[in-house]
Coordinates of N, CA and C in Angstrom, one line a residue:
V225 N -28.0 -19.2 13.0 CA -28.3 -19.0 14.4 C -28.7 -17.5 14.6
Q226 N -29.9 -17.4 15.3 CA -30.4 -16.0 15.5 C -30.9 -15.9 17.0
L227 N -30.7 -14.8 17.5 CA -31.3 -14.4 18.8 C -32.2 -13.2 18.7
Q228 N -33.4 -13.3 19.0 CA -34.4 -12.2 18.8 C -34.8 -11.7 20.2
A229 N -34.3 -10.5 20.6 CA -34.7 -10.0 21.9 C -35.9 -9.1 21.7
S230 N -36.8 -9.1 22.6 CA -38.1 -8.3 22.6 C -38.5 -8.0 24.0
G231 N -39.5 -7.1 24.1 CA -40.1 -6.8 25.4 C -39.6 -5.4 25.9
G232 N -38.7 -4.8 25.3 CA -38.3 -3.4 25.7 C -39.4 -2.4 25.5
G233 N -39.1 -1.2 26.1 CA -40.1 -0.2 25.9 C -39.8 1.0 26.9
L234 N -40.8 1.9 27.0 CA -40.7 3.0 27.9 C -41.6 2.7 29.1
V235 N -41.0 2.9 30.3 CA -41.7 2.6 31.5 C -41.3 3.7 32.6
Q236 N -42.2 4.0 33.5 CA -41.8 4.9 34.6 C -41.0 4.2 35.7
A237 N -40.2 5.0 36.3 CA -39.5 4.5 37.5 C -40.4 3.7 38.4
G238 N -39.9 2.6 38.8 CA -40.7 1.7 39.7 C -41.5 0.7 39.0
G239 N -41.5 0.8 37.7 CA -42.3 -0.1 36.9 C -41.6 -1.4 36.6
S240 N -42.2 -2.2 35.7 CA -41.6 -3.5 35.4 C -41.7 -3.8 33.9
L241 N -40.8 -4.6 33.4 CA -40.7 -5.0 32.0 C -40.2 -6.5 32.0
R242 N -40.7 -7.2 31.1 CA -40.1 -8.6 30.9 C -39.5 -8.7 29.5
L243 N -38.2 -8.9 29.5 CA -37.6 -9.1 28.2 C -37.5 -10.6 27.9
T244 N -37.7 -10.9 26.5 CA -37.7 -12.2 26.0 C -36.6 -12.4 25.0
C245 N -35.9 -13.4 25.0 CA -34.9 -13.7 24.0 C -35.2 -15.1 23.4
A246 N -35.6 -15.1 22.1 CA -36.0 -16.3 21.5 C -34.8 -16.7 20.5
A247 N -34.3 -17.9 20.7 CA -33.2 -18.4 19.9 C -33.7 -19.4 18.8
S248 N -33.1 -19.3 17.7 CA -33.4 -20.2 16.6 C -32.2 -20.6 15.8
G249 N -32.4 -21.6 15.0 CA -31.2 -22.1 14.3 C -30.6 -23.4 14.8
R250 N -30.7 -23.6 16.1 CA -30.3 -24.8 16.8 C -30.7 -24.8 18.2
T251 N -30.7 -25.9 18.9 CA -31.1 -25.9 20.3 C -30.0 -25.3 21.1
F252 N -30.4 -24.6 22.2 CA -29.4 -23.9 23.1 C -29.5 -24.5 24.5
S253 N -30.1 -25.7 24.6 CA -30.3 -26.3 25.9 C -29.1 -26.7 26.6
T254 N -27.9 -26.7 26.0 CA -26.6 -27.0 26.7 C -25.8 -25.8 26.8
D255 N -26.3 -24.6 26.4 CA -25.6 -23.4 26.5 C -26.0 -22.5 27.7
G256 N -25.0 -21.8 28.2 CA -25.4 -20.7 29.2 C -25.9 -19.5 28.4
M257 N -26.7 -18.7 29.0 CA -27.3 -17.6 28.4 C -27.1 -16.4 29.3
G258 N -27.0 -15.2 28.7 CA -26.8 -14.0 29.5 C -27.5 -12.8 28.9
W259 N -27.7 -11.8 29.7 CA -28.2 -10.5 29.3 C -27.1 -9.5 29.7
F260 N -26.9 -8.6 28.7 CA -25.9 -7.5 28.9 C -26.6 -6.2 28.5
R261 N -26.1 -5.1 28.9 CA -26.8 -3.8 28.5 C -25.7 -2.8 28.2
Q262 N -26.1 -1.8 27.3 CA -25.2 -0.7 27.0 C -26.0 0.6 27.0
A263 N -25.6 1.5 27.8 CA -26.2 2.8 27.9 C -25.4 3.8 26.9
P264 N -26.0 4.8 26.5 CA -25.3 5.7 25.6 C -24.1 6.3 26.3
G265 N -22.9 6.2 25.5 CA -21.7 6.7 26.0 C -21.0 5.9 27.0
K266 N -21.6 4.7 27.3 CA -21.0 3.8 28.3 C -20.6 2.4 27.6
E267 N -19.7 1.7 28.3 CA -19.4 0.4 27.8 C -20.5 -0.6 28.1
R268 N -20.5 -1.7 27.3 CA -21.4 -2.8 27.6 C -21.1 -3.4 29.0
E269 N -22.2 -3.7 29.7 CA -22.0 -4.3 31.0 C -22.8 -5.5 31.2
F270 N -22.4 -6.4 32.0 CA -23.1 -7.6 32.4 C -24.3 -7.3 33.3
V271 N -25.4 -8.0 33.0 CA -26.6 -7.8 33.8 C -26.9 -9.1 34.6
A272 N -27.1 -10.2 33.8 CA -27.5 -11.4 34.5 C -27.1 -12.6 33.5
S273 N -27.0 -13.8 34.1 CA -26.7 -15.0 33.3 C -27.3 -16.2 34.0
I274 N -27.4 -17.2 33.2 CA -28.0 -18.5 33.7 C -27.3 -19.6 33.0
N275 N -27.1 -20.7 33.8 CA -26.4 -21.9 33.2 C -27.4 -22.7 32.4
W276 N -26.9 -23.7 31.8 CA -27.6 -24.5 30.8 C -28.9 -25.1 31.4
S277 N -28.9 -25.5 32.7 CA -30.0 -26.2 33.3 C -31.0 -25.2 34.0
G278 N -30.5 -24.0 34.2 CA -31.3 -23.0 34.9 C -31.0 -23.1 36.4
G279 N -30.2 -24.0 36.8 CA -29.9 -24.1 38.2 C -29.0 -23.1 38.8
T280 N -28.2 -22.4 38.0 CA -27.3 -21.4 38.5 C -27.5 -20.1 37.8
T281 N -27.6 -19.0 38.6 CA -27.8 -17.7 38.0 C -26.8 -16.7 38.7
N282 N -26.4 -15.7 37.9 CA -25.6 -14.6 38.4 C -26.2 -13.3 38.0
Y283 N -25.9 -12.3 38.9 CA -26.5 -11.0 38.7 C -25.4 -9.9 39.0
A284 N -25.5 -8.9 38.2 CA -24.7 -7.7 38.6 C -25.3 -7.1 39.9
D285 N -24.4 -6.6 40.7 CA -24.8 -6.0 42.0 C -25.9 -5.0 41.8
S286 N -25.8 -4.2 40.7 CA -26.8 -3.1 40.5 C -28.2 -3.6 40.2
V287 N -28.4 -4.9 39.9 CA -29.7 -5.4 39.6 C -30.2 -6.5 40.5
K288 N -29.3 -6.9 41.4 CA -29.6 -8.0 42.3 C -30.8 -7.7 43.1
G289 N -31.8 -8.6 43.2 CA -33.0 -8.3 44.0 C -34.1 -7.7 43.3
R290 N -33.7 -7.2 42.1 CA -34.8 -6.5 41.2 C -35.0 -7.3 39.9
F291 N -34.0 -7.9 39.4 CA -34.1 -8.6 38.1 C -34.1 -10.1 38.4
T292 N -34.7 -10.8 37.5 CA -34.7 -12.3 37.6 C -34.6 -12.9 36.2
I293 N -33.5 -13.7 36.0 CA -33.3 -14.4 34.7 C -33.9 -15.8 34.9
S294 N -34.5 -16.3 33.8 CA -35.0 -17.6 33.8 C -35.0 -18.1 32.3
R295 N -35.1 -19.4 32.1 CA -35.1 -20.0 30.8 C -36.1 -21.1 30.7
D296 N -36.5 -21.3 29.4 CA -37.4 -22.5 29.1 C -36.7 -23.2 27.9
N297 N -36.0 -24.3 28.2 CA -35.3 -24.9 27.2 C -36.2 -25.6 26.1
A298 N -37.4 -25.9 26.5 CA -38.3 -26.5 25.5 C -38.7 -25.5 24.5
K299 N -38.6 -24.2 24.8 CA -39.0 -23.1 23.9 C -37.8 -22.4 23.4
N300 N -36.6 -22.8 23.8 CA -35.3 -22.2 23.3 C -35.4 -20.7 23.6
T301 N -35.8 -20.4 24.9 CA -36.1 -19.0 25.2 C -35.5 -18.6 26.6
V302 N -35.0 -17.4 26.7 CA -34.6 -16.9 28.0 C -35.3 -15.6 28.3
Y303 N -35.5 -15.4 29.6 CA -36.3 -14.2 30.0 C -35.5 -13.4 31.0
L304 N -35.9 -12.1 31.1 CA -35.3 -11.2 32.1 C -36.5 -10.4 32.6
Q305 N -36.9 -10.8 33.8 CA -38.0 -10.0 34.5 C -37.3 -8.9 35.2
M306 N -37.7 -7.7 35.0 CA -37.1 -6.5 35.5 C -38.2 -5.7 36.4
N307 N -38.0 -5.7 37.6 CA -38.9 -5.0 38.5 C -38.2 -3.8 39.2
S308 N -39.0 -2.9 39.7 CA -38.5 -1.7 40.4 C -37.4 -1.0 39.6
L309 N -37.8 -0.8 38.3 CA -36.9 -0.2 37.4 C -36.5 1.3 37.8
K310 N -35.2 1.6 37.5 CA -34.7 2.9 37.8 C -34.2 3.6 36.5
P311 N -34.2 4.9 36.5 CA -33.6 5.6 35.3 C -32.2 5.1 34.8
D312 N -31.4 4.7 35.8 CA -30.1 4.1 35.5 C -30.2 2.8 34.7
D313 N -31.3 2.2 34.7 CA -31.5 0.9 34.0 C -31.7 1.2 32.5
T314 N -31.8 2.4 32.1 CA -32.0 2.8 30.7 C -30.8 2.4 29.8
A315 N -31.1 1.6 28.8 CA -30.0 1.0 28.0 C -30.6 0.1 26.9
V316 N -29.7 -0.2 25.9 CA -30.1 -1.3 25.0 C -29.7 -2.6 25.7
Y317 N -30.6 -3.6 25.7 CA -30.3 -4.8 26.4 C -30.1 -5.9 25.3
Y318 N -29.1 -6.7 25.5 CA -28.7 -7.7 24.5 C -28.7 -9.1 25.2
C319 N -29.2 -10.1 24.5 CA -29.0 -11.5 25.0 C -27.9 -12.1 24.3
A320 N -27.3 -13.1 24.9 CA -26.1 -13.7 24.3 C -26.0 -15.2 24.7
V321 N -25.3 -16.0 23.9 CA -25.1 -17.4 24.2 C -23.7 -17.7 24.6
N322 N -23.6 -18.5 25.7 CA -22.2 -19.0 26.1 C -22.1 -20.4 25.9
P323 N -21.3 -20.9 25.0 CA -21.2 -22.3 24.7 C -20.6 -23.2 25.8
S324 N -20.0 -22.6 26.8 CA -19.5 -23.4 27.9 C -20.6 -24.0 28.7
G325 N -21.8 -23.4 28.7 CA -22.9 -23.9 29.5 C -23.0 -23.2 30.8
F326 N -22.0 -22.5 31.2 CA -22.0 -21.8 32.5 C -22.7 -20.5 32.5
A327 N -23.0 -20.0 33.7 CA -23.6 -18.7 33.9 C -22.5 -17.7 34.0
A328 N -21.8 -17.4 32.9 CA -20.7 -16.5 32.9 C -21.0 -15.0 33.0
R329 N -20.1 -14.3 33.5 CA -20.2 -12.8 33.6 C -19.5 -12.0 32.6
V330 N -18.6 -12.7 31.9 CA -17.6 -12.0 31.0 C -18.1 -12.1 29.6
G331 N -18.2 -10.9 28.9 CA -18.8 -10.8 27.6 C -18.0 -11.6 26.6
W332 N -16.7 -11.7 26.7 CA -16.0 -12.3 25.6 C -16.2 -13.8 25.5
T333 N -16.8 -14.4 26.6 CA -17.0 -15.8 26.6 C -18.3 -16.2 25.8
Y334 N -19.0 -15.2 25.4 CA -20.3 -15.4 24.7 C -20.0 -15.3 23.2
N335 N -20.6 -16.2 22.4 CA -20.3 -16.2 21.0 C -21.4 -15.8 20.0
Y336 N -22.6 -15.8 20.5 CA -23.7 -15.3 19.7 C -24.4 -14.2 20.4
W337 N -24.8 -13.1 19.7 CA -25.4 -12.0 20.3 C -26.7 -11.6 19.6
G338 N -27.7 -11.2 20.3 CA -28.9 -10.7 19.6 C -28.8 -9.3 19.2
Q339 N -29.8 -8.7 18.7 CA -29.8 -7.4 18.1 C -30.1 -6.3 19.1
G340 N -30.6 -6.6 20.3 CA -30.8 -5.7 21.3 C -32.2 -5.1 21.3
T341 N -32.7 -4.8 22.5 CA -34.0 -4.2 22.7 C -33.9 -3.0 23.6
Q342 N -34.5 -1.9 23.3 CA -34.3 -0.6 24.0 C -35.2 -0.6 25.3
V343 N -34.6 -0.3 26.4 CA -35.4 -0.1 27.6 C -35.1 1.3 28.1
T344 N -36.2 2.1 28.3 CA -36.1 3.5 28.7 C -36.9 3.6 30.0
V345 N -36.3 4.1 31.0 CA -37.0 4.3 32.3 C -37.0 5.8 32.6
S346 N -38.2 6.3 32.7 CA -38.4 7.8 32.9 C -38.5 8.0 34.4
S347 N -38.0 9.2 34.9 CA -38.1 9.5 36.3 C -39.4 10.2 36.6

């Protein structure tokens, strides 16, 4: 099982990026999916999650209204559209799989993690 996160990069404040997490090894259509991030010197934190069908999403307060999580089960892929980026959004972003199928906020409920993609927002 592999999760490949991509789409990170360097962007100016106010800009946008779209992260993609492609899953392989088995189908993830019954799993919840999530995005987490970790900035230098800080603990990993929840960003957004989506349930197995895409019908339920959850967001951290810090990104609500700016980020949108979505998924395409036919492609075994989850996305994170990030708009109005701020320097505080700078971090390594990780996608993860939650076997419960729910849009969970808690990291320990996720059992597969991708390698991360760097997002840097300049002021």
